[in-house]
GROMACS .gro file of C-alpha atoms in nm:
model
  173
    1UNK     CA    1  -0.715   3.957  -2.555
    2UNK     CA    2  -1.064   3.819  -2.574
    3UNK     CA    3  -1.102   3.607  -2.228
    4UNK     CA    4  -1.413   3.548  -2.270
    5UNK     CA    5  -1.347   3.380  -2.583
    6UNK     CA    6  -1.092   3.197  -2.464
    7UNK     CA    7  -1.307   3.028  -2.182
    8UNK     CA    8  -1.575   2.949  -2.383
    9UNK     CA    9  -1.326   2.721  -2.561
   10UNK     CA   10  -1.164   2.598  -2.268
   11UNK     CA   11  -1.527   2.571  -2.169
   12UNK     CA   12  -1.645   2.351  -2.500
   13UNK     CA   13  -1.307   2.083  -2.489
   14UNK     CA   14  -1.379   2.012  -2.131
   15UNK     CA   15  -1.776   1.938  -2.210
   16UNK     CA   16  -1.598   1.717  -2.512
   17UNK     CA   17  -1.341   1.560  -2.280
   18UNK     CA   18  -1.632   1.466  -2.019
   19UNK     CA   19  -1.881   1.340  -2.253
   20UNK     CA   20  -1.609   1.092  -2.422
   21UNK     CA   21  -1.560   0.990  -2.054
   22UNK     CA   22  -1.923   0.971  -1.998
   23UNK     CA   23  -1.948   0.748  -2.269
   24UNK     CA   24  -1.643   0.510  -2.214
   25UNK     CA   25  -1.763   0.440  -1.900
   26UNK     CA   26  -2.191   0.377  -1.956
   27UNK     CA   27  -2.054   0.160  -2.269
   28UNK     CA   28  -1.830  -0.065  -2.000
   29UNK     CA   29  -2.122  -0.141  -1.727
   30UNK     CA   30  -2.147  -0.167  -1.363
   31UNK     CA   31  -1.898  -0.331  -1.185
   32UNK     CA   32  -1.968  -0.509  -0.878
   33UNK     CA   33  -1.740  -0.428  -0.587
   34UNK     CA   34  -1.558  -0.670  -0.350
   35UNK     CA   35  -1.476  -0.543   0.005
   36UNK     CA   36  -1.106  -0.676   0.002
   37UNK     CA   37  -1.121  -0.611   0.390
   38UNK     CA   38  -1.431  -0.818   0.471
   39UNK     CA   39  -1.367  -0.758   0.854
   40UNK     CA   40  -1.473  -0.410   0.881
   41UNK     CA   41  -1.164  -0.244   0.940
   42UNK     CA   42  -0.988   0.098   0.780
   43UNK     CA   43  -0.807  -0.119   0.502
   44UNK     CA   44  -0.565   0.117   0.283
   45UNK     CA   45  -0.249   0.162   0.046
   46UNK     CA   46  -0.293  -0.217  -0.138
   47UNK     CA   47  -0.003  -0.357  -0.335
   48UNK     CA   48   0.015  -0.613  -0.574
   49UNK     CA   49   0.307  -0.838  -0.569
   50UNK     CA   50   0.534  -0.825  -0.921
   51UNK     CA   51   0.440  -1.173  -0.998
   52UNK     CA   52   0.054  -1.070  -0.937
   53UNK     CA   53   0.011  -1.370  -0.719
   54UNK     CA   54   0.023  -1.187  -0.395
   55UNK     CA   55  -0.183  -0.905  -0.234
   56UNK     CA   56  -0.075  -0.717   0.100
   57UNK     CA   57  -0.233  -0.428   0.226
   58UNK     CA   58  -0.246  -0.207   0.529
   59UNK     CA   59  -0.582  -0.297   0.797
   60UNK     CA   60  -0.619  -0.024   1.116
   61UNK     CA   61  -0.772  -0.170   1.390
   62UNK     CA   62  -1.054   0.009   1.618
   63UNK     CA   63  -0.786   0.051   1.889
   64UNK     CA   64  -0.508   0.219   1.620
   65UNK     CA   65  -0.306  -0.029   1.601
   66UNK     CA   66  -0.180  -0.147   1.209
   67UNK     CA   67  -0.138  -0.432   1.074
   68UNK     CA   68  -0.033  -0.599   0.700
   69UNK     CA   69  -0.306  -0.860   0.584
   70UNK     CA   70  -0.187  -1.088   0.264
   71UNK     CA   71  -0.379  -1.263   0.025
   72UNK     CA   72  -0.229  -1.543  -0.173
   73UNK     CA   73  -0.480  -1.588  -0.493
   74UNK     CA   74  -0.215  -1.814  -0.599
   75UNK     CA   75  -0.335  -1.794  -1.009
   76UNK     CA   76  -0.445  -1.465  -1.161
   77UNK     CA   77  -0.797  -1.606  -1.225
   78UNK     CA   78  -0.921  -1.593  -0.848
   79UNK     CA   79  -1.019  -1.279  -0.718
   80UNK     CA   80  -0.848  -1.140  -0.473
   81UNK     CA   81  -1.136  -1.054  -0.249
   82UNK     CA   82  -1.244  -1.399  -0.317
   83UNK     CA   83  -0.873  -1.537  -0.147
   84UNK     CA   84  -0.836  -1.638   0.225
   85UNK     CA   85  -0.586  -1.383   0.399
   86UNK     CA   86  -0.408  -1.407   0.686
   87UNK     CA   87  -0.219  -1.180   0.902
   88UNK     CA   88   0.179  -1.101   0.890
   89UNK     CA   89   0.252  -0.833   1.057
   90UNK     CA   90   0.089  -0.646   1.349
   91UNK     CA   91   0.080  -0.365   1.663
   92UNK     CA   92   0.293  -0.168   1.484
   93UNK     CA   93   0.121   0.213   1.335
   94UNK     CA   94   0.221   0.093   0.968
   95UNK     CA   95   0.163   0.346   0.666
   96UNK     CA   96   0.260   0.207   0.368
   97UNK     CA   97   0.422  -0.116   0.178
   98UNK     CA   98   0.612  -0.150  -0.157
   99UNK     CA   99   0.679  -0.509  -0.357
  100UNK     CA  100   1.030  -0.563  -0.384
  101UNK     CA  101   1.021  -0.880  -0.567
  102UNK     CA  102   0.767  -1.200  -0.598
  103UNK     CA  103   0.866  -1.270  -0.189
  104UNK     CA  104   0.943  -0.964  -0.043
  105UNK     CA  105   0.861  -0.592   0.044
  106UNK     CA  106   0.973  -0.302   0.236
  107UNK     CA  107   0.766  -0.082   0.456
  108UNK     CA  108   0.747   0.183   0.751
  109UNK     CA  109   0.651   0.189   1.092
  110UNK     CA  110   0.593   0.437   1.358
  111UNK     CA  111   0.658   0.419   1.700
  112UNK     CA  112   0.646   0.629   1.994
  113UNK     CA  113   0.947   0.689   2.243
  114UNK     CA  114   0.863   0.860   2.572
  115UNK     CA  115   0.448   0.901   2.474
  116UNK     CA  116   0.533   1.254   2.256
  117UNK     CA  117   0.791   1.164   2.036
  118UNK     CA  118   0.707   0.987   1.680
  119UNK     CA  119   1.026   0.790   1.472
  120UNK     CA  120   0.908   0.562   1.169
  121UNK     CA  121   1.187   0.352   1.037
  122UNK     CA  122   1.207   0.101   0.723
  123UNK     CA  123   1.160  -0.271   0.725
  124UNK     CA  124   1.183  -0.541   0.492
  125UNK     CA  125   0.994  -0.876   0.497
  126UNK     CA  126   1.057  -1.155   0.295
  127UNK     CA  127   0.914  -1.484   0.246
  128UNK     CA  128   1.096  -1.796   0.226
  129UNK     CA  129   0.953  -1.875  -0.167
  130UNK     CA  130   0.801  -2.210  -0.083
  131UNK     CA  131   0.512  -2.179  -0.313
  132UNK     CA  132   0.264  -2.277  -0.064
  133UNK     CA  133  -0.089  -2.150  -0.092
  134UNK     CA  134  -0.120  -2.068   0.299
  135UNK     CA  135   0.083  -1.812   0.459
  136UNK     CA  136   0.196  -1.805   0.812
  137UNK     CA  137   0.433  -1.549   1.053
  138UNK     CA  138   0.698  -1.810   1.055
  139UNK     CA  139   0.751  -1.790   0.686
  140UNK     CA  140   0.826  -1.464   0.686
  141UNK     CA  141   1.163  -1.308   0.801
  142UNK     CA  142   1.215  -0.907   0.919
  143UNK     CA  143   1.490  -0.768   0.875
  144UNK     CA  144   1.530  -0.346   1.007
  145UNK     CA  145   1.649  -0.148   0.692
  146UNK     CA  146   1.677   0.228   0.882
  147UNK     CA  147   1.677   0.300   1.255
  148UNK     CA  148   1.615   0.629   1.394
  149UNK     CA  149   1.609   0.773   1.014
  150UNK     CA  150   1.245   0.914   1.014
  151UNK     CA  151   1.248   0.693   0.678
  152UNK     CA  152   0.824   0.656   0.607
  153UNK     CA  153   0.611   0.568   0.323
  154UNK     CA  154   0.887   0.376   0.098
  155UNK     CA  155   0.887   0.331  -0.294
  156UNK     CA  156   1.076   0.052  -0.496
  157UNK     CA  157   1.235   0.103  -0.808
  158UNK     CA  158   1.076  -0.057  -1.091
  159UNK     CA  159   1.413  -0.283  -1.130
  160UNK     CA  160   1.420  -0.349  -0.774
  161UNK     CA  161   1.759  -0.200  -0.713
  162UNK     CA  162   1.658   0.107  -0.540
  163UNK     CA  163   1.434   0.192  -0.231
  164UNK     CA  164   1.310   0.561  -0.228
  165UNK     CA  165   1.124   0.721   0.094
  166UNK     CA  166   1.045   1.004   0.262
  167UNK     CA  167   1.284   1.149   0.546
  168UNK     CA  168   1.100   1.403   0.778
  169UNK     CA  169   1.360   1.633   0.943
  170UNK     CA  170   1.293   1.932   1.231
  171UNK     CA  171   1.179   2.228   0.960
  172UNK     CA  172   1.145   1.978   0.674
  173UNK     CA  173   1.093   1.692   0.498
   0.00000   0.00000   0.00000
């Protein structure tokens, strides 16, 4: 078997592969980034809502507490860094969220019983549909999906029938 051979042409399609890249991307510009944050926190795992109207995504504060900051764009022609966002959930260690529907989405939390011992149970949070542009706590309703499961970073099914998460067991997870 020639191996050098063989990575010379593994060698020449990934020089091919790149410069196709290369090119796709100088042909589409520079794009200008928006901090979707703006306040200077660790913001991370965004989701879109299935009607693309709403935004939520995770914010860590500089004392580690979580929270879930939504933006309500309203029309997909506003930016979503450009939309006012306001705070729904928060003091919880939060990891990750997942759109259910248009109004409502699941996602974990952990929490600490007796200062060494971590749980992280499922929630879901939906919003009463109203249509308004401005959000507010008392609009939206929590309801506990899991409780002492371990259940973290949760997944719904594209047909909104299923919710899918990770279970972390002693040995395993």
């Amino acid at each position: 078997i020639d191996y050098a051979g063989l990575l010379a042409q593994v060698y020449d399609r990934v020089e091919m592969s790149s410069e196709k890249q290369i090119a796709r991307i100088r042909a589409g510009g520079i794009v200008t980034e928006k901090d979707v944050a703006r306040e200077g926190n660790n913001a991370h795992d965004p989701a879109v809502s299935r009607d693309g109207r709403r935004m939520a995504f995770v914010a860590r504060a500089h004392n580690i507490d979580s929270y879930i900051m939504l933006a309500d764009r309203g029309d997909a022609t506003t930016s979503f860094a450009d939309t006012p966002r306001s705070k729904i959930v928060e003091g919880e260690s939060i990891n990750r969220l997942s759109w259910i529907d248009a109004n409502s989405f699941v996602y974990d939390s952990v929490a600490t019983h007796d200062r060494y011992y971590e749980y992280s149970d499922l929630y879901r949070l939906d919003h009463d549909g109203d249509g308004e542009k401005t959000e507010s706590k008392t609009k939206w309703k929590r309801k506990r999906l899991t409780k002492g499961l371990r259940a973290r970073e949760p997944a719904v099914s594209p047909d909104s029938k299923a919710i899918v998460f990770v279970q972390s067991t002693p040995g395993s997870t």
